[in-house]
Amino acid sequence: MCGIIGYIGPKEAADVLIDGLKRLEYRGYDSAGVAVLNGGGIEIERAEGKLTKLEAKIGKHKPHGHLGVGHTRWATHGVPSERNAHPHRAGDVVVVHNGIIENYEALRKGLLQKGCRFRSETDTEIFCHLINEELKEHKEIAKAIRSALKKVRGSYAIVVLYAKEPKKLFAAKSGSPLVLGFGDKEALVASDVPALLPYTRDVSFLEDDEFAILEEGHLSVFDEKGHPKPAEKTHIDWNPVMAEKAGFKHFMLKEIFEQPRVVEQTLMGRVQLGSGKLTLEGIEKVFGKKGFPFKKIEIIACGTSYHAGLVGKYWLEQLAHVPTVVSLASEFRYAEPLIGKETLVISISQSGETADTLAATKMAKEMKAKVLGICNVLGSSLGRMADNTLYTHAGPEIGVASTKAFTGQLTVLYLLTLEIAKRRDKISKTELIKKINEVRSAPQYLEKILENADAIKKIALGCKEAPHFLFIARGPHYPLALEGALKLKEIAYVHAEGFAAGELKHGPIALVDKGVPVVALVPPSDTYEKILSNVEEVKARGAYTIAEGEVGDKHLADKVDAVIPVPKTFYSITPLLYILPLQLFAYYIADAKGCDVDMPRNLAKSVTVE
Ligand code: AGP
């Protein structure tokens, strides 16, 4: 998630911009820049890396002026570099942007045909040229911006500086956040509240398709038709630390609640409803133009990413009919893996820096396998090592316990499965369209589950003192049982184990004793009755049974002590949905026990050592 700040007022804009970007650093970034407008024109300074590098550049000759924009970039299109850093400029138009333009290739092609020349690989630079082109027709900058935005598909939060309007800033958003700040003789705009707090606590959250004009001490807001509308003011009483978490108590909780948007962003630009069109960037580099040139798939990963790979195995074998092995990277690299050029290796890593996963990936490449990365950090080592990488647009994951990245990984794995199934003629066009529509609906179901967070919290707190927890499931939900147990282990420091429910009778059921909480994932499926009998087995031995199941499933509710209802949905996307309650379950227990949820003991966010 990029960070945006805009300022107009009596202060030195450069000082406000740098201070604001520092307060947005928690959003994660890999380059930064500022643009200031003064009598002498527009001055832009950008730098790859941390803000200190930008400050070092500005230190030598600070741009003077009272109007400016600043940006910290979390790369999505185009590697982290000064050239790709924002602000971007074309003529008198300067833009900073947060979001993803789905149709940027088509727009870029059209602009190139009009003679525009691009200096960066970013989708953002297109806005500058688009607005410039519209200016030729609309003359007035606000109209030109609004007209340009009508041509854009995707998510955006943009702030525009126009050299010929030295007393105004222009802001618009759709899908990415922007908040306006009402200062004394000054006005501000930013991606998030923390950047505004030193100047004002009176803010207004811009709604999708709204447009704002910032002037010294004045803010005008317009609706999607261009009609003026009163800006609804909110008074923020958060302290700066709370503000970084957007009012959530922990980053982990904030990131759990971000998951509907993460799935939305990860799907964006890759699926088209109703047409069955799939666009996985760069996939032809590994798969070729058509067909699927591999005999088997080997997935390598660690921890939560490994659990995502386990879910991927079910999908790849059941839908694409490709034999798939999932290996722990730390084991793979010391084994004798039977892979070669007929093997597609999929390396999954949120950070792209996990030592075991990188070492295993390097080994796979040495064994002539093609490597496809699934990663959340553009410009990471994995991204540079893999033959192609598909990114989960989850934004930076601050909490050590991985949550939104996992859901992003599942989303990419599902799309990859559909792509391979299509290339192998294992899925009809009708079925493909249906499955794309199903996965496209996942964000709304995730939202519904989040509405029920308090009920999940109540169940979690009811068993927070238990010393042991078991999680059981079958099929593609079995890896979720492993993941739910891992969450509880790593943030609540509680012993928890996930099992394939059918395995209970082969030993683990001996662990069941009076009051031991057993969490069962029981979606409607062809193994529904089987897992229900597993639930009855543990209940008969005194377990405290908690079941995740379809809302309204009375048959299930009658058999367990507590139910976590999940909305009636498509079986295909249940793994994407059934993990969310388990993340909340672990979170509420850990928080109740006073654990350091965002930075659990003994753990690092990225295990860059063996
Ligand atoms: C997950 O909650 C853990 N923090 C850990 O298992 C993590 O998934 C693992 O270290 C792999 O990290 P990566 O995805 O960045 O490679």
XYZ file of C-alpha atoms and ligand atoms in Angstrom:
626
model
C 0.000 0.000 0.000
C 1.556 3.297 -1.036
C 1.548 6.409 1.127
C 0.274 9.750 -0.199
C 0.476 13.222 1.358
C -0.552 16.570 -0.137
C -0.276 20.015 1.471
C -1.215 23.605 0.739
C -0.756 26.352 3.320
C 1.683 28.770 4.947
C 4.279 26.188 5.996
C 7.249 24.960 3.971
C 5.562 22.157 1.992
C 8.693 19.986 1.881
C 8.811 19.809 5.697
C 5.151 18.794 5.959
C 5.513 16.219 3.176
C 8.555 14.479 4.671
C 6.999 14.488 8.138
C 3.788 13.051 6.712
C 5.606 10.323 4.775
C 7.434 9.330 7.953
C 4.058 8.839 9.636
C 3.014 6.581 6.765
C 6.177 4.443 6.820
C 4.311 1.650 8.628
C 2.501 1.013 5.338
C 5.769 -0.315 3.953
C 7.534 1.095 0.895
C 10.592 0.727 -1.296
C 11.038 4.263 -2.687
C 9.788 7.794 -1.973
C 9.564 11.266 -3.474
C 8.203 14.785 -3.132
C 7.184 17.515 -5.570
C 6.902 21.172 -4.529
C 5.487 24.013 -6.605
C 6.982 27.457 -6.195
C 7.432 30.602 -8.204
C 10.249 28.949 -10.104
C 8.124 25.996 -11.166
C 7.926 22.371 -10.044
C 10.772 20.785 -8.103
C 10.785 16.981 -7.754
C 13.109 14.869 -5.628
C 12.845 11.041 -5.528
C 14.962 8.238 -4.111
C 14.886 4.444 -3.980
C 14.953 2.924 -0.514
C 14.091 4.521 2.807
C 13.094 8.131 3.495
C 16.558 8.873 4.861
C 17.861 8.617 1.303
C 15.272 11.123 0.107
C 16.047 13.408 3.022
C 19.751 13.216 2.165
C 18.940 14.373 -1.359
C 16.612 17.141 -0.170
C 19.077 18.209 2.515
C 21.400 19.557 -0.140
C 18.791 21.846 -1.648
C 15.340 21.768 -0.097
C 12.581 22.666 -2.565
C 10.890 25.839 -1.275
C 7.185 26.353 -1.722
C 3.828 26.110 0.048
C 2.124 23.541 -2.126
C 3.311 19.998 -2.724
C 2.732 16.262 -2.836
C 4.709 13.355 -1.400
C 4.625 9.589 -1.872
C 6.042 6.371 -0.500
C 5.778 3.576 -3.070
C 4.953 -0.083 -2.416
C 5.828 -1.436 -5.868
C 3.153 -3.256 -7.844
C 4.075 -2.436 -11.462
C 7.765 -1.794 -12.117
C 10.591 -2.657 -9.765
C 11.584 -0.373 -6.887
C 13.826 2.348 -8.361
C 14.196 6.132 -8.474
C 12.846 6.070 -12.030
C 9.650 4.336 -10.889
C 9.294 6.355 -7.680
C 6.470 8.899 -7.484
C 5.698 11.758 -8.036
C 5.447 11.316 -11.765
C 5.218 14.269 -14.148
C 4.167 15.098 -17.678
C 4.386 18.751 -18.622
C 2.710 20.863 -15.928
C 0.926 17.862 -14.375
C 2.357 15.986 -11.378
C 0.640 12.902 -9.906
C 1.033 10.632 -6.889
C -1.083 7.464 -6.904
C -2.004 4.506 -4.713
C -3.798 1.571 -6.365
C -3.725 -0.587 -9.468
C -4.818 0.495 -12.954
C -6.191 -2.651 -14.575
C -6.273 -1.280 -18.129
C -2.918 0.474 -18.023
C -1.444 -1.448 -20.956
C -4.258 -0.404 -23.300
C -4.084 3.191 -22.059
C -0.299 3.254 -22.400
C -0.547 1.948 -25.989
C -3.045 4.657 -26.900
C -0.905 7.372 -25.360
C 2.223 6.123 -27.129
C 0.329 6.350 -30.410
C -0.395 9.995 -29.524
C 3.307 10.560 -29.169
C 3.560 10.413 -25.380
C 6.890 9.194 -24.075
C 7.163 7.333 -20.801
C 10.059 7.535 -18.406
C 8.979 4.799 -15.994
C 7.464 1.299 -15.958
C 4.660 2.402 -13.662
C 0.943 2.422 -14.283
C 0.852 5.783 -12.455
C 2.704 7.751 -15.105
C -0.226 7.097 -17.384
C -2.382 9.408 -15.257
C -0.033 12.351 -15.985
C -0.185 11.824 -19.730
C -3.919 11.099 -19.724
C -4.635 14.347 -17.874
C -2.348 16.264 -20.208
C -4.168 14.871 -23.199
C -7.548 15.760 -21.673
C -6.301 19.305 -21.007
C -6.032 19.819 -24.738
C -9.806 19.407 -24.913
C -11.085 20.500 -21.490
C -8.658 23.391 -20.800
C -9.781 23.447 -17.113
C -7.673 21.077 -14.940
C -10.483 19.709 -12.724
C -12.530 18.737 -15.769
C -9.444 17.220 -17.432
C -8.710 15.102 -14.358
C -12.287 13.886 -14.056
C -12.407 13.066 -17.754
C -9.124 11.146 -17.532
C -10.387 9.173 -14.538
C -13.411 8.026 -16.510
C -11.007 6.167 -18.833
C -9.301 4.310 -15.987
C -10.385 0.858 -14.715
C -9.076 -0.311 -11.376
C -8.390 1.182 -7.966
C -6.848 4.588 -7.395
C -6.248 7.334 -4.918
C -4.553 10.209 -6.684
C -3.435 13.717 -5.821
C -2.621 16.063 -8.698
C -0.490 19.203 -8.660
C -0.849 21.495 -11.702
C 1.766 24.183 -12.284
C -0.803 26.569 -13.721
C -2.972 26.339 -10.581
C -0.446 27.302 -7.875
C -3.140 27.762 -5.236
C -4.887 24.413 -5.578
C -4.386 20.660 -5.178
C -6.756 18.096 -6.696
C -7.645 14.705 -5.200
C -9.808 11.785 -6.280
C -10.256 8.155 -5.224
C -11.904 4.911 -6.120
C -11.028 1.769 -4.196
C -7.960 3.125 -2.383
C -8.194 5.360 0.685
C -7.828 9.153 0.824
C -8.563 11.365 3.804
C -8.779 15.170 3.768
C -7.491 17.338 6.629
C -9.009 20.706 7.608
C -6.189 22.894 8.946
C -6.004 26.509 10.022
C -5.326 28.413 6.730
C -4.063 25.106 5.321
C -5.497 21.960 3.803
C -4.050 18.459 3.624
C -4.802 15.129 1.983
C -3.256 11.745 2.814
C -3.691 7.993 2.427
C -4.257 7.639 6.136
C -4.964 9.653 9.276
C -1.512 9.481 10.964
C -0.028 11.903 8.393
C -2.632 14.552 9.250
C -2.619 14.415 13.059
C 0.190 16.951 13.693
C -1.849 19.553 11.763
C -5.468 18.690 12.398
C -7.798 16.154 13.978
C -10.716 17.267 11.813
C -10.794 15.047 8.766
C -13.111 13.902 6.020
C -12.835 10.483 4.413
C -13.299 10.844 0.673
C -15.806 8.354 -0.740
C -15.324 6.397 -3.976
C -15.717 8.513 -7.159
C -15.669 11.756 -5.182
C -13.345 14.601 -6.119
C -11.790 17.262 -3.906
C -10.066 20.602 -4.417
C -7.738 21.787 -1.660
C -7.014 25.491 -1.190
C -5.405 27.394 1.675
C -7.843 26.851 4.547
C -10.586 25.571 2.251
C -11.712 22.175 0.978
C -14.346 21.616 -1.722
C -15.784 18.164 -2.338
C -17.768 17.080 -5.395
C -19.828 13.939 -5.980
C -19.394 11.555 -8.889
C -21.533 13.854 -11.084
C -19.354 16.850 -10.267
C -21.959 18.453 -8.004
C -20.609 20.158 -4.864
C -21.398 18.328 -1.629
C -20.664 19.145 2.002
C -17.551 17.386 3.314
C -18.600 15.283 6.326
C -16.147 16.118 9.104
C -14.934 13.521 11.605
C -12.959 14.437 14.717
C -10.148 11.919 15.319
C -9.163 11.324 18.927
C -6.713 8.461 18.235
C -3.128 8.837 19.398
C -0.577 8.506 16.532
C 0.236 4.853 17.325
C -3.457 3.887 17.289
C -3.856 5.852 14.075
C -1.254 3.692 12.267
C -3.473 0.743 13.084
C -6.502 2.669 11.842
C -7.994 2.320 15.300
C -7.420 -1.439 15.502
C -5.634 -2.634 18.634
C -3.024 -4.588 16.641
C -1.724 -4.652 13.087
C -2.680 -8.341 12.951
C -6.340 -7.504 13.616
C -6.227 -4.705 11.047
C -4.723 -7.101 8.510
C -7.348 -9.774 9.242
C -10.004 -7.160 8.491
C -8.196 -6.098 5.292
C -8.672 -9.518 3.703
C -11.784 -8.738 1.626
C -9.826 -5.906 0.003
C -6.719 -8.075 -0.410
C -8.679 -10.713 -2.323
C -10.272 -7.906 -4.364
C -6.880 -6.342 -5.158
C -5.276 -9.719 -5.927
C -8.068 -10.553 -8.384
C -8.023 -7.082 -9.921
C -6.749 -7.021 -13.478
C -6.553 -10.808 -13.601
C -10.160 -11.924 -14.011
C -13.011 -10.688 -16.140
C -16.526 -11.616 -15.061
C -18.635 -13.422 -17.593
C -15.883 -13.953 -20.159
C -13.649 -16.521 -18.486
C -10.686 -14.297 -19.379
C -7.726 -14.872 -17.056
C -4.626 -12.669 -17.091
C -1.693 -13.918 -15.041
C 1.137 -11.534 -15.723
C 4.185 -13.128 -17.370
C 2.776 -16.659 -17.236
C 3.708 -17.262 -20.871
C 7.367 -16.888 -19.908
C 7.013 -20.165 -17.983
C 4.097 -21.969 -19.663
C 4.560 -20.792 -23.224
C 1.736 -19.351 -25.360
C -0.602 -22.307 -24.837
C -0.673 -25.749 -23.225
C 1.100 -26.761 -20.045
C 4.594 -28.174 -20.677
C 5.123 -29.886 -17.311
C 4.414 -33.389 -16.052
C 4.196 -32.496 -12.368
C 4.261 -29.628 -9.902
C 6.404 -29.283 -6.789
C 5.394 -26.577 -4.344
C 8.037 -25.441 -1.852
C 7.429 -23.092 1.073
C 7.600 -22.700 4.850
C 5.079 -22.121 7.617
C 1.859 -20.457 6.601
C 2.989 -20.320 2.979
C 3.455 -24.104 3.119
C -0.129 -24.453 4.320
C -1.266 -22.370 1.366
C 0.654 -24.751 -0.865
C -1.142 -27.719 0.687
C -4.489 -26.174 -0.255
C -3.094 -25.542 -3.736
C -2.329 -29.247 -4.094
C -5.985 -30.167 -3.644
C -7.049 -27.616 -6.274
C -4.286 -28.424 -8.782
C -4.927 -32.162 -8.628
C -8.735 -31.999 -8.521
C -9.273 -29.243 -11.102
C -6.165 -29.283 -13.308
C -5.331 -32.985 -12.820
C -1.610 -32.310 -12.403
C 0.302 -34.505 -9.904
C 1.418 -32.085 -7.184
C 3.869 -32.538 -4.339
C 4.152 -29.985 -1.532
C 7.476 -29.894 0.295
C 8.731 -27.964 3.284
C 11.580 -25.934 1.844
C 13.791 -26.842 4.799
C 13.327 -30.548 3.973
C 13.380 -30.219 0.185
C 16.844 -28.731 0.133
C 18.388 -31.682 2.016
C 16.425 -34.390 0.248
C 16.963 -35.927 -3.185
C 14.036 -34.274 -4.960
C 12.978 -36.024 -8.154
C 12.581 -32.901 -10.252
C 13.902 -31.715 -13.578
C 12.855 -29.719 -16.616
C 9.528 -31.549 -16.698
C 8.720 -30.112 -13.253
C 7.073 -26.799 -12.489
C 8.296 -25.608 -9.108
C 6.064 -23.085 -7.325
C 7.880 -21.214 -4.553
C 5.505 -19.467 -2.170
C 6.759 -16.778 0.178
C 5.117 -13.664 1.628
C 8.442 -11.915 2.207
C 10.353 -13.415 -0.692
C 13.333 -13.522 1.676
C 12.919 -16.785 3.634
C 16.321 -18.446 3.611
C 15.043 -22.027 3.344
C 12.683 -21.176 0.512
C 15.351 -19.246 -1.398
C 17.867 -22.062 -0.989
C 15.329 -24.643 -2.162
C 14.389 -22.445 -5.105
C 18.031 -22.056 -6.085
C 18.443 -25.838 -5.933
C 15.342 -26.341 -8.088
C 16.743 -24.021 -10.730
C 20.063 -25.850 -10.673
C 18.064 -29.017 -11.356
C 16.638 -27.332 -14.494
C 13.120 -26.958 -13.153
C 11.168 -23.840 -14.116
C 10.258 -21.752 -11.067
C 7.089 -19.736 -10.596
C 7.102 -17.492 -7.523
C 4.064 -16.447 -5.496
C 5.157 -13.491 -3.396
C 3.931 -10.353 -1.665
C 6.998 -8.165 -2.025
C 7.947 -6.849 -5.449
C 11.695 -6.570 -5.789
C 12.354 -9.321 -3.221
C 14.987 -11.989 -3.704
C 12.402 -14.598 -4.723
C 11.032 -12.206 -7.338
C 14.493 -11.850 -8.818
C 15.243 -15.600 -8.649
C 12.045 -17.066 -10.096
C 11.454 -17.373 -13.840
C 8.221 -15.479 -13.231
C 6.435 -14.273 -10.113
C 2.745 -13.720 -9.430
C 2.227 -11.117 -6.722
C -0.358 -11.135 -3.960
C -1.436 -7.518 -3.705
C -1.832 -7.716 0.068
C 0.248 -4.663 0.853
C 2.858 -4.884 3.573
C 2.033 -7.413 6.273
C 3.279 -5.925 9.538
C 2.026 -8.548 12.001
C 4.518 -11.398 12.350
C 1.669 -13.896 12.095
C 0.716 -14.133 8.457
C -2.989 -13.655 7.725
C -3.868 -11.487 4.690
C -0.854 -12.788 2.759
C -2.187 -16.336 3.214
C -5.534 -15.344 1.721
C -3.709 -13.586 -1.087
C -1.656 -16.719 -1.744
C -4.792 -18.867 -1.893
C -6.337 -16.412 -4.334
C -3.318 -16.590 -6.652
C -3.151 -20.390 -6.344
C -6.807 -20.650 -7.295
C -6.365 -18.478 -10.390
C -3.216 -20.416 -11.317
C -5.170 -23.675 -11.004
C -7.870 -22.354 -13.325
C -5.215 -21.195 -15.826
C -3.543 -24.617 -15.865
C -6.888 -26.439 -16.014
C -7.851 -24.265 -18.984
C -4.554 -24.877 -20.766
C -4.924 -28.646 -20.216
C -8.547 -28.642 -21.382
C -9.632 -29.984 -18.009
C -12.300 -27.335 -17.576
C -15.019 -26.182 -19.948
C -15.455 -22.511 -20.801
C -18.783 -22.540 -18.953
C -17.222 -24.084 -15.862
C -14.317 -21.621 -16.046
C -16.692 -18.654 -16.186
C -18.635 -20.105 -13.247
C -15.521 -20.588 -11.111
C -14.246 -17.109 -11.881
C -17.578 -15.673 -10.844
C -17.414 -17.742 -7.652
C -13.936 -16.561 -6.616
C -14.922 -12.995 -7.540
C -17.652 -13.232 -4.879
C -15.213 -14.228 -2.103
C -14.639 -10.652 -0.774
C -18.316 -10.179 0.020
C -18.443 -13.461 1.951
C -15.318 -12.492 3.881
C -17.034 -9.217 4.796
C -20.041 -11.162 6.102
C -17.812 -13.362 8.302
C -16.091 -10.268 9.702
C -19.496 -8.888 10.714
C -19.703 -11.881 13.047
C -16.330 -11.216 14.726
C -17.879 -10.548 18.149
C -19.561 -13.963 18.204
C -16.244 -15.610 17.299
C -14.569 -13.588 20.062
C -17.118 -14.866 22.593
C -16.425 -18.496 21.659
C -12.667 -17.911 21.756
C -12.765 -16.290 25.178
C -14.889 -19.173 26.434
C -11.920 -21.524 26.072
C -8.972 -19.177 26.393
C -7.507 -20.993 29.401
C -7.371 -24.407 27.719
C -3.815 -25.785 27.605
C -4.342 -27.783 24.408
C -6.398 -27.314 21.258
C -7.064 -29.697 18.381
C -8.140 -28.599 14.909
C -9.655 -31.173 12.550
C -10.770 -31.019 8.944
C -10.797 -32.965 5.699
C -9.911 -32.290 2.076
C -8.758 -28.779 1.146
C -9.752 -27.613 4.645
C -7.233 -29.915 6.325
C -4.387 -27.421 5.662
C -6.609 -24.795 7.326
C -6.644 -26.968 10.457
C -2.840 -26.878 10.373
C -2.889 -23.106 9.811
C -5.429 -22.483 12.580
C -3.237 -24.442 14.981
C -0.130 -22.548 13.863
C -1.819 -19.189 14.518
C -2.698 -20.231 18.051
C 0.801 -21.578 18.690
C 2.648 -18.568 17.398
C 0.640 -15.730 18.949
C -0.986 -17.265 22.075
C 1.896 -19.632 22.889
C -0.652 -22.420 23.344
C -0.121 -26.049 22.310
C -2.346 -26.720 19.300
C -2.320 -29.360 16.620
C -4.114 -29.689 13.312
C -5.110 -33.119 12.049
C -6.757 -34.689 9.062
C -9.972 -35.741 10.793
C -9.687 -39.261 9.414
C -6.360 -39.604 11.212
C -7.802 -39.109 14.715
C -8.478 -42.810 15.225
C -4.853 -43.603 14.303
C -3.528 -42.116 17.536
C -4.337 -38.430 18.113
C -7.765 -39.194 19.599
C -5.856 -40.349 22.675
C -5.226 -36.654 23.292
C -8.931 -36.007 23.712
C -9.983 -35.634 27.273
C -12.719 -33.804 29.160
C -12.882 -30.165 28.122
C -10.204 -30.312 25.433
C -11.390 -27.833 22.757
C -11.638 -29.438 19.326
C -12.267 -27.050 16.452
C -13.786 -28.813 13.442
C -14.207 -27.341 9.967
C -17.482 -28.767 8.656
C -18.530 -27.137 5.372
C -21.169 -28.891 3.275
C -19.101 -31.365 1.233
C -18.901 -34.986 0.252
C -17.099 -35.694 3.514
C -19.642 -33.817 5.674
C -21.078 -36.930 7.325
C -17.585 -38.353 7.854
C -16.278 -35.353 9.711
C -19.504 -35.077 11.659
C -18.891 -38.576 12.977
C -15.349 -37.507 13.900
C -16.915 -34.661 15.881
C -19.213 -37.130 17.642
C -16.217 -39.363 18.447
C -14.359 -36.568 20.229
C -17.517 -35.284 21.897
C -18.168 -38.736 23.291
C -14.759 -38.511 24.940
C -15.500 -35.205 26.640
C -14.122 -32.731 24.109
C -15.490 -29.189 23.978
C -16.555 -29.143 20.341
C -16.510 -25.988 18.230
C -17.589 -26.324 14.614
C -17.224 -23.943 11.689
C -20.148 -24.681 9.417
C -22.744 -23.256 7.085
C -25.046 -20.756 8.713
C -28.377 -22.412 9.588
C -26.961 -25.937 9.663
C -29.141 -27.183 12.548
C -27.975 -30.773 12.119
C -24.436 -29.612 12.928
C -25.481 -27.171 15.652
C -27.301 -29.955 17.525
C -24.108 -32.002 17.721
C -21.567 -29.448 18.989
C -21.044 -27.083 21.896
C -20.493 -23.966 19.788
C -20.910 -23.059 16.122
C -19.013 -20.485 14.091
C -21.379 -19.861 11.174
C -19.999 -19.221 7.689
C -22.312 -17.781 5.007
C -23.813 -20.239 2.520
C -21.335 -20.069 -0.376
C -19.656 -22.022 -3.171
C -17.633 -25.049 -2.069
C -14.825 -24.010 -4.421
C -13.953 -20.931 -2.349
C -14.571 -22.322 1.152
C -10.806 -22.613 1.911
C -10.550 -18.861 1.275
C -13.350 -18.221 3.765
C -12.992 -20.851 6.494
C -9.521 -19.644 7.501
C -10.756 -16.237 8.625
C -12.637 -17.370 11.780
C -9.575 -19.393 12.839
C -7.377 -16.294 12.534
C -9.803 -14.339 14.714
C -10.124 -17.261 17.156
C -6.355 -17.292 17.715
C -6.155 -13.495 17.841
C -8.809 -13.069 20.545
C -7.267 -15.768 22.742
C -3.787 -14.285 22.354
C -5.040 -10.772 23.080
C -6.985 -11.964 26.142
C -3.813 -13.625 27.438
C -1.946 -10.344 27.036
C 0.459 -11.722 24.429
C 2.429 -9.420 22.141
C 0.260 -10.276 19.161
C 2.147 -8.294 16.511
C 5.604 -9.345 17.656
C 5.313 -12.777 19.327
C 8.273 -14.037 21.335
C 11.053 -15.928 19.516
C 9.623 -15.106 16.068
C 10.699 -12.897 13.166
C 8.496 -11.692 10.351
C 10.884 -13.033 7.782
C 13.251 -15.900 8.654
C 16.181 -14.817 6.564
C 18.553 -17.191 8.339
C 18.547 -20.996 8.437
C 3.293 -17.404 9.642
O 2.342 -16.838 10.520
C 4.685 -17.353 10.204
N 5.036 -16.018 10.510
C 5.699 -18.127 9.382
O 5.300 -19.485 9.405
C 5.860 -17.720 7.893
O 4.702 -18.102 7.175
C 7.067 -18.473 7.327
O 8.207 -18.038 8.015
C 7.252 -18.243 5.822
O 7.450 -16.886 5.582
P 7.371 -16.373 4.065
O 5.972 -16.615 3.608
O 7.725 -14.933 4.123
O 8.351 -17.185 3.253
